[in-house]
């Protein structure tokens, strides 16, 4: 990523500085500079059948604000991808959706995020059932130091989803099946999950997440540590999962966003710049910054 | 001149000589570097050198310093015996024909005379003569040493000077010398350990000659004091160590029952729940607890805890010995709490945050996360820490000496006085002892058992840790 366009992008109320002479030489660069973060998000933030509505979401780390006034609907049984340059607040925003930011002492979230009409930041809300409904898969596969079986069974066990061993077996089996891992591990369910390959571990983490039957699965760069083949498997998986789950995926790969998602949100410096149908964003972006990013001019 | 109080060496004193060598070595470094740079300047610049100029300097310094220093050490270690032998050889025949022990005494007098100390016998002309001889030889040796060292250093320097040329692989040479030095350092520790083990082994073997090993290992009575009586050496003292092992185990068990739960829960609280400010205060405080000398714990146990327990027991109608295993075990447990908590805290902290996030993101509560994910992941380290604490408890001496008593009771009742292996080692060796009586030698046998036991414990700890590793990584 080139540093200059990033650091020079500023809010509208601040007058842009005249370009420094040595940078003015590049036409592309001065063009990028003229693109500013918009006051309101471009594109359509609403969705006809939303499962999550975010309104005026701001996130602060201590005094530093990382996410600014994000308004966004997330459609039911859809894949929405979030893209943007590094450090633009994608992960931070994603972690708001299941209140994982609570685990960071200095993080503070304002605004409302409604899950099926209920504000998850309502003080009366308990994060435990919330996180059971909104699962998460992390950038680095993080299986527990337990057997494959116990990894998948962990969620159902703590939430009491199975009334006996038979039911639990069934949940584990279907979750692994859905995650496309069953064939590879069915003979060694009692072996440590940490003994699997990176791609298998990531699918194990996905199986673990779907074993508690969440409504939404958040994925933060789930393929960034994987090779193309494992990545392809996980992308296929995401496509299938869409039938039953809503998926929010953060990715640095524009191809991946184009392949797996129906809607795409472009973040920049903590602002949601543009959101819309994935096809539209990638073929005909409205905002200059979005266009620059997806055409690879920076980021 | 024979009686004047004088030093034993002559020429330059050791420290001056070493200083001189350091000076030569440092000079060697600069000369070597200069030479390398000069040679390089003549043909193709610094890059034509195989190594950096500094390496050539070190190369020269090594040649100048190391042979000379080795020579000095060698000289030092041989000097006194060679000189003594030479003096003895020139003694009058009637003295030389005395038994070895008498000759030794005579030489002691000679050395005392040279050093200006009081001698045991009257001052005979023989002694005076031998003393003069000794002094002359020592003086000579001192000068010889000085001259030899300086010569060696100079020779080394010249040799290095001539060896230095651009193709010389100075860096590799220097590095292999450094490697040799590191190996030497590590072998010192190893040899010391091996030496200790062997001396303990040999002394124990001597002990087992007078007391059968089966009696020692399986005998139920321990009363070594009887054996002191001269007419009954070794035969009637009871050297059955089982009561000691039992006492040791009992106290270690009580200590671990105190330390393991409290230490672990402290660690879990500190690592997972405590606010940062609290943690930053509590952790150093705990470490202070670990720094209290054990003798302080000892009198705390003997003067505060033991009477308290006794009082409490009596109010409940129990008979409690004034020195009880319970008091010693409790205080020892408190002593090792910081051990357990600090080690476990480190281990728990080392569990990656990703593990916690994974569980929390599934909707696990904090306590579920800690119990089911963090704790199992940290278990290998925790087990290792606990076993270390056990060997600490077994080896601990001061507290038990003061609070557990000396009576070798074979009992599982923590309210009675018991004694431990370490306590008995102390009591066996305190005071004047005949050095080869079974009573003294028993200390070595006990030490051997203690050593074997701790070794086994560590081996088990490693096995356990490894097994968990395989399971969890
Ligand atoms: N725990 C934290 N404490 C303080 N600041 C943080 C923390 N996490 C993130 N930030 C800051 O918040 C901003 C957004 O970070 P975030 O991780 O959301 O970016 P991102 O878009 O996910 O980037 P990437 O693509 O590199 O993952 C960054 O400026 C970052 O420095
Ligand atoms: Mg991120």
CSV table of N, CA and C and ligand atoms in Angstrom, one decimal, chain A residues 85-92 95 139 220-221 250 252, ligand 2:
chain,number,residue,atom,x,y,z
A,85,UNK,N,-8.4,-0.8,2.9
A,85,UNK,CA,-6.9,-0.8,3.2
A,85,UNK,C,-6.7,-1.2,4.7
A,86,UNK,N,-5.5,-1.7,4.9
A,86,UNK,CA,-5.2,-2.2,6.2
A,86,UNK,C,-5.3,-1.0,7.2
A,87,UNK,N,-5.9,-1.4,8.4
A,87,UNK,CA,-6.0,-0.4,9.5
A,87,UNK,C,-7.3,0.5,9.3
A,88,UNK,N,-8.1,0.2,8.4
A,88,UNK,CA,-9.3,1.0,8.2
A,88,UNK,C,-10.5,0.7,9.1
A,89,UNK,N,-10.3,-0.3,9.9
A,89,UNK,CA,-11.3,-0.6,10.9
A,89,UNK,C,-12.3,-1.7,10.6
A,90,UNK,N,-11.9,-2.5,9.6
A,90,UNK,CA,-12.8,-3.6,9.2
A,90,UNK,C,-13.0,-4.6,10.4
A,91,UNK,N,-11.8,-5.0,10.9
A,91,UNK,CA,-11.9,-6.0,12.0
A,91,UNK,C,-12.6,-5.4,13.2
A,92,UNK,N,-12.3,-4.1,13.5
A,92,UNK,CA,-12.9,-3.5,14.6
A,92,UNK,C,-14.4,-3.5,14.5
A,95,UNK,N,-15.9,-6.9,14.9
A,95,UNK,CA,-15.9,-7.4,16.3
A,95,UNK,C,-17.0,-6.7,17.1
A,139,UNK,N,-8.8,-14.9,11.9
A,139,UNK,CA,-7.8,-14.9,10.8
A,139,UNK,C,-6.9,-16.1,10.9
A,220,UNK,N,-13.1,-13.1,10.0
A,220,UNK,CA,-12.1,-12.1,9.8
A,220,UNK,C,-10.9,-12.6,9.0
A,221,UNK,N,-10.8,-12.3,7.8
A,221,UNK,CA,-9.7,-12.8,6.9
A,221,UNK,C,-9.5,-14.3,7.1
A,250,UNK,N,-14.5,-10.4,6.3
A,250,UNK,CA,-13.5,-9.4,6.0
A,250,UNK,C,-12.4,-10.0,5.1
A,252,UNK,N,-8.9,-9.3,2.3
A,252,UNK,CA,-8.0,-8.5,1.5
A,252,UNK,C,-8.0,-8.8,0.1
C,2,LIG,MG1,-8.1,-6.9,10.5
